[in-house]
Amino acid sequence: MIYDEAARRDREDPLAPLREAFALPEGIVYLDGNSLGALPKAVPGRIRAMLKDEWGQDLIASWNCHGWIDLPQRVGERIAPLVGAAPEQVLCCDSISVNLFKLLATALALRPGRHTILVEAGDFPTDRYLTEGLAAFLGETRCRVREAPGDRLADALDDDVAVLLATEVNFRSGRRHAMDELTRAAHEAGALALWDLAHSAGAMPVALDACGVDLAVGCGYKFLNGGPGAPAFLYVARRHQNVVEQPLTGWLGHRDPFAFADRYQPAAGVLRYQAGTPSILALRSLEAALEVFDGIDLQALRAKSLALTDFFLAAVAAEPACEALTVLTPGDHGERGSQVSLAHPEGYAIAQALIEDGVIVDFRAPDIVRFGFAPLYNSFADAAAAARSLADVLAGARHRAERFRVRARVT
Ligand SMILES: *Cc1c(COP(=O)(O)O)cnc(C)c1O
């Protein structure tokens, strides 16, 4: 029986106790940590302390006495080992969208004479929108966008490509790129590689330094569990620091913000990638959330993520009612992220029926139901319950109910 098998796997799972570090509601199977990570129990206390002892007590002096001013840097250093970065290359700030603008412009400046940004067809929209926004802003003579399918990116590189922008794990299919190979291909063509780690950081080991990656961005509110709207992070390889300026020359990226000088002079290192005042509440939340990763073996985390998605895929395959679903997730472990994507023409309604059953998944147009597995807190019992619920919805055609046809703004 699948539930017995799941219980056995959970008993044998060395990471199972980590679930206790999260405040997950009873009776819910939460499989949307790839969209909004669950709440770590350490966060509320830290936020309360920040309100009471810092903002409430020491007011503006907190920028110095509680180190608020250094938080983007300090939280960046906590993220660095999760993405395989040596110190002084990661900064926690802004959103991925804003950081992409800064880093794409950086890449173009680092490759004068080249004008093309190569993007992947079907990548997350903001990556594409920001690229096109920057190209429109700079004008055709300075920046052009070229698109290629994920498996043809290396072939689309030529001597006009300044930077290849790729997301390690595709948000729709869950397909994972070989970061080392694609980065090498970009370098052989004389281009830089900018990686988006939105669906990898916190779910699996990432080796930015070892792969020779040039630039990267990543998300604070997905697998890092920093809370809704948590700041993102960016990575600039040491060899590319202090060479060029980034265009969002805000006062906190100045060498000496409190000199209030009339002329902008960039700070050294990644600090020049700060623009304006960060949200200290959001940084404190992410900082507390990251403590869950202390002492975690990322290889073990990856092994569990793969075991969970394997288990779920096998459970779905064993359900005759699930035959109508198309599995988009690669079978090969090397090509798989930490989610399972199943396509069905009635995907939106199926996702709503699952959510009504307490299996929290999400839907991505046009027809994809996503099951995100967060190896820090998801269990094999979660995977079993989701597969059973999915089979039950389909077998009873419960998703055909009228109420599941109405689309909410956030899917
Ligand atoms: C979630 C996600 C983002 C989010 O961008 P924000 O600007 O931080 O909202 C960007 N890129 C990818 C690939 C994502 O999955």
PDB file of N, CA, C and O in Angstrom, residues 71-106:
ATOM      1  N   LEU A  71      22.775  44.596   6.645  1.00  0.00           N
ATOM      2  CA  LEU A  71      21.971  43.375   6.466  1.00  0.00           C
ATOM      3  C   LEU A  71      21.986  42.821   5.036  1.00  0.00           C
ATOM      4  O   LEU A  71      22.101  41.600   4.859  1.00  0.00           O
ATOM      5  N   PRO A  72      21.881  43.654   4.000  1.00  0.00           N
ATOM      6  CA  PRO A  72      21.896  43.086   2.646  1.00  0.00           C
ATOM      7  C   PRO A  72      23.160  42.255   2.388  1.00  0.00           C
ATOM      8  O   PRO A  72      23.110  41.180   1.793  1.00  0.00           O
ATOM      9  N   GLN A  73      24.273  42.765   2.912  1.00  0.00           N
ATOM     10  CA  GLN A  73      25.548  42.073   2.752  1.00  0.00           C
ATOM     11  C   GLN A  73      25.569  40.803   3.612  1.00  0.00           C
ATOM     12  O   GLN A  73      25.976  39.730   3.154  1.00  0.00           O
ATOM     13  N   ARG A  74      25.152  40.937   4.881  1.00  0.00           N
ATOM     14  CA  ARG A  74      25.214  39.780   5.790  1.00  0.00           C
ATOM     15  C   ARG A  74      24.295  38.653   5.344  1.00  0.00           C
ATOM     16  O   ARG A  74      24.667  37.479   5.373  1.00  0.00           O
ATOM     17  N   VAL A  75      23.084  39.007   4.911  1.00  0.00           N
ATOM     18  CA  VAL A  75      22.163  37.960   4.444  1.00  0.00           C
ATOM     19  C   VAL A  75      22.708  37.364   3.139  1.00  0.00           C
ATOM     20  O   VAL A  75      22.616  36.158   2.908  1.00  0.00           O
ATOM     21  N   GLY A  76      23.327  38.187   2.319  1.00  0.00           N
ATOM     22  CA  GLY A  76      23.979  37.684   1.104  1.00  0.00           C
ATOM     23  C   GLY A  76      25.047  36.649   1.439  1.00  0.00           C
ATOM     24  O   GLY A  76      25.130  35.598   0.796  1.00  0.00           O
ATOM     25  N   GLU A  77      25.828  36.918   2.486  1.00  0.00           N
ATOM     26  CA  GLU A  77      26.883  35.960   2.870  1.00  0.00           C
ATOM     27  C   GLU A  77      26.295  34.662   3.404  1.00  0.00           C
ATOM     28  O   GLU A  77      26.920  33.608   3.314  1.00  0.00           O
ATOM     29  N   ARG A  78      25.097  34.734   3.968  1.00  0.00           N
ATOM     30  CA  ARG A  78      24.442  33.494   4.434  1.00  0.00           C
ATOM     31  C   ARG A  78      23.941  32.666   3.263  1.00  0.00           C
ATOM     32  O   ARG A  78      23.862  31.443   3.334  1.00  0.00           O
ATOM     33  N   ILE A  79      23.553  33.356   2.191  1.00  0.00           N
ATOM     34  CA  ILE A  79      23.053  32.648   1.003  1.00  0.00           C
ATOM     35  C   ILE A  79      24.215  32.048   0.212  1.00  0.00           C
ATOM     36  O   ILE A  79      24.083  30.985  -0.406  1.00  0.00           O
ATOM     37  N   ALA A  80      25.372  32.712   0.247  1.00  0.00           N
ATOM     38  CA  ALA A  80      26.512  32.334  -0.606  1.00  0.00           C
ATOM     39  C   ALA A  80      26.836  30.836  -0.583  1.00  0.00           C
ATOM     40  O   ALA A  80      26.963  30.216  -1.648  1.00  0.00           O
ATOM     41  N   PRO A  81      26.972  30.206   0.605  1.00  0.00           N
ATOM     42  CA  PRO A  81      27.309  28.775   0.573  1.00  0.00           C
ATOM     43  C   PRO A  81      26.225  27.903  -0.061  1.00  0.00           C
ATOM     44  O   PRO A  81      26.516  26.829  -0.579  1.00  0.00           O
ATOM     45  N   LEU A  82      24.978  28.383  -0.047  1.00  0.00           N
ATOM     46  CA  LEU A  82      23.896  27.599  -0.656  1.00  0.00           C
ATOM     47  C   LEU A  82      23.992  27.590  -2.180  1.00  0.00           C
ATOM     48  O   LEU A  82      23.398  26.740  -2.838  1.00  0.00           O
ATOM     49  N   VAL A  83      24.722  28.554  -2.728  1.00  0.00           N
ATOM     50  CA  VAL A  83      24.845  28.624  -4.188  1.00  0.00           C
ATOM     51  C   VAL A  83      26.290  28.441  -4.644  1.00  0.00           C
ATOM     52  O   VAL A  83      26.644  28.741  -5.784  1.00  0.00           O
ATOM     53  N   GLY A  84      27.122  27.957  -3.747  1.00  0.00           N
ATOM     54  CA  GLY A  84      28.499  27.636  -4.116  1.00  0.00           C
ATOM     55  C   GLY A  84      29.350  28.855  -4.410  1.00  0.00           C
ATOM     56  O   GLY A  84      30.179  28.829  -5.324  1.00  0.00           O
ATOM     57  N   ALA A  85      29.141  29.921  -3.639  1.00  0.00           N
ATOM     58  CA  ALA A  85      29.880  31.159  -3.868  1.00  0.00           C
ATOM     59  C   ALA A  85      30.798  31.458  -2.683  1.00  0.00           C
ATOM     60  O   ALA A  85      30.351  31.435  -1.529  1.00  0.00           O
ATOM     61  N   ALA A  86      32.054  31.730  -2.961  1.00  0.00           N
ATOM     62  CA  ALA A  86      32.968  32.197  -1.926  1.00  0.00           C
ATOM     63  C   ALA A  86      32.504  33.576  -1.448  1.00  0.00           C
ATOM     64  O   ALA A  86      31.701  34.224  -2.126  1.00  0.00           O
ATOM     65  N   PRO A  87      32.965  34.034  -0.287  1.00  0.00           N
ATOM     66  CA  PRO A  87      32.494  35.316   0.255  1.00  0.00           C
ATOM     67  C   PRO A  87      32.679  36.510  -0.688  1.00  0.00           C
ATOM     68  O   PRO A  87      33.461  36.464  -1.628  1.00  0.00           O
ATOM     69  N   GLU A  88      31.925  37.560  -0.384  1.00  0.00           N
ATOM     70  CA  GLU A  88      32.023  38.861  -1.061  1.00  0.00           C
ATOM     71  C   GLU A  88      31.587  38.849  -2.519  1.00  0.00           C
ATOM     72  O   GLU A  88      32.104  39.599  -3.337  1.00  0.00           O
ATOM     73  N   GLN A  89      30.658  37.956  -2.850  1.00  0.00           N
ATOM     74  CA  GLN A  89      30.148  37.944  -4.224  1.00  0.00           C
ATOM     75  C   GLN A  89      28.617  37.974  -4.280  1.00  0.00           C
ATOM     76  O   GLN A  89      28.052  38.084  -5.369  1.00  0.00           O
ATOM     77  N   VAL A  90      27.963  37.845  -3.121  1.00  0.00           N
ATOM     78  CA  VAL A  90      26.499  37.767  -3.110  1.00  0.00           C
ATOM     79  C   VAL A  90      25.931  38.914  -2.280  1.00  0.00           C
ATOM     80  O   VAL A  90      26.424  39.212  -1.186  1.00  0.00           O
ATOM     81  N   LEU A  91      24.904  39.550  -2.804  1.00  0.00           N
ATOM     82  CA  LEU A  91      24.217  40.622  -2.094  1.00  0.00           C
ATOM     83  C   LEU A  91      22.724  40.332  -2.120  1.00  0.00           C
ATOM     84  O   LEU A  91      22.186  39.905  -3.148  1.00  0.00           O
ATOM     85  N   CYS A  92      22.054  40.545  -0.986  1.00  0.00           N
ATOM     86  CA  CYS A  92      20.614  40.300  -0.899  1.00  0.00           C
ATOM     87  C   CYS A  92      19.903  41.637  -1.059  1.00  0.00           C
ATOM     88  O   CYS A  92      20.039  42.518  -0.195  1.00  0.00           O
ATOM     89  N   CYS A  93      19.165  41.806  -2.127  1.00  0.00           N
ATOM     90  CA  CYS A  93      18.525  43.101  -2.375  1.00  0.00           C
ATOM     91  C   CYS A  93      17.459  43.001  -3.460  1.00  0.00           C
ATOM     92  O   CYS A  93      17.511  42.122  -4.306  1.00  0.00           O
ATOM     93  N   ASP A  94      16.525  43.908  -3.417  1.00  0.00           N
ATOM     94  CA  ASP A  94      15.540  44.109  -4.495  1.00  0.00           C
ATOM     95  C   ASP A  94      14.842  42.810  -4.910  1.00  0.00           C
ATOM     96  O   ASP A  94      14.826  41.840  -4.167  1.00  0.00           O
ATOM     97  N   SER A  95      14.260  42.820  -6.098  1.00  0.00           N
ATOM     98  CA  SER A  95      13.585  41.623  -6.633  1.00  0.00           C
ATOM     99  C   SER A  95      14.476  41.035  -7.730  1.00  0.00           C
ATOM    100  O   SER A  95      15.417  41.691  -8.194  1.00  0.00           O
ATOM    101  N   ILE A  96      14.158  39.833  -8.175  1.00  0.00           N
ATOM    102  CA  ILE A  96      14.898  39.264  -9.310  1.00  0.00           C
ATOM    103  C   ILE A  96      14.786  40.211 -10.504  1.00  0.00           C
ATOM    104  O   ILE A  96      15.775  40.481 -11.189  1.00  0.00           O
ATOM    105  N   SER A  97      13.588  40.732 -10.736  1.00  0.00           N
ATOM    106  CA  SER A  97      13.383  41.595 -11.905  1.00  0.00           C
ATOM    107  C   SER A  97      14.353  42.766 -11.911  1.00  0.00           C
ATOM    108  O   SER A  97      15.040  43.025 -12.907  1.00  0.00           O
ATOM    109  N   VAL A  98      14.429  43.471 -10.787  1.00  0.00           N
ATOM    110  CA  VAL A  98      15.307  44.643 -10.704  1.00  0.00           C
ATOM    111  C   VAL A  98      16.776  44.205 -10.812  1.00  0.00           C
ATOM    112  O   VAL A  98      17.579  44.848 -11.492  1.00  0.00           O
ATOM    113  N   ASN A  99      17.108  43.096 -10.171  1.00  0.00           N
ATOM    114  CA  ASN A  99      18.496  42.623 -10.230  1.00  0.00           C
ATOM    115  C   ASN A  99      18.886  42.186 -11.640  1.00  0.00           C
ATOM    116  O   ASN A  99      20.043  42.351 -12.055  1.00  0.00           O
ATOM    117  N   LEU A 100      17.926  41.638 -12.378  1.00  0.00           N
ATOM    118  CA  LEU A 100      18.219  41.264 -13.769  1.00  0.00           C
ATOM    119  C   LEU A 100      18.596  42.497 -14.588  1.00  0.00           C
ATOM    120  O   LEU A 100      19.520  42.454 -15.401  1.00  0.00           O
ATOM    121  N   PHE A 101      17.878  43.569 -14.370  1.00  0.00           N
ATOM    122  CA  PHE A 101      18.186  44.810 -15.102  1.00  0.00           C
ATOM    123  C   PHE A 101      19.624  45.233 -14.821  1.00  0.00           C
ATOM    124  O   PHE A 101      20.395  45.543 -15.726  1.00  0.00           O
ATOM    125  N   LYS A 102      19.994  45.208 -13.530  1.00  0.00           N
ATOM    126  CA  LYS A 102      21.343  45.625 -13.147  1.00  0.00           C
ATOM    127  C   LYS A 102      22.402  44.707 -13.766  1.00  0.00           C
ATOM    128  O   LYS A 102      23.436  45.168 -14.259  1.00  0.00           O
ATOM    129  N   LEU A 103      22.139  43.407 -13.727  1.00  0.00           N
ATOM    130  CA  LEU A 103      23.173  42.462 -14.170  1.00  0.00           C
ATOM    131  C   LEU A 103      23.238  42.317 -15.693  1.00  0.00           C
ATOM    132  O   LEU A 103      24.322  42.095 -16.246  1.00  0.00           O
ATOM    133  N   LEU A 104      22.103  42.433 -16.366  1.00  0.00           N
ATOM    134  CA  LEU A 104      22.154  42.397 -17.837  1.00  0.00           C
ATOM    135  C   LEU A 104      22.934  43.603 -18.356  1.00  0.00           C
ATOM    136  O   LEU A 104      23.759  43.480 -19.276  1.00  0.00           O
ATOM    137  N   ALA A 105      22.694  44.758 -17.742  1.00  0.00           N
ATOM    138  CA  ALA A 105      23.428  45.960 -18.140  1.00  0.00           C
ATOM    139  C   ALA A 105      24.919  45.791 -17.830  1.00  0.00           C
ATOM    140  O   ALA A 105      25.782  46.198 -18.616  1.00  0.00           O
ATOM    141  N   THR A 106      25.207  45.173 -16.690  1.00  0.00           N
ATOM    142  CA  THR A 106      26.605  44.899 -16.322  1.00  0.00           C
ATOM    143  C   THR A 106      27.268  44.018 -17.380  1.00  0.00           C
ATOM    144  O   THR A 106      28.393  44.281 -17.820  1.00  0.00           O
TER     145      THR A 106
END
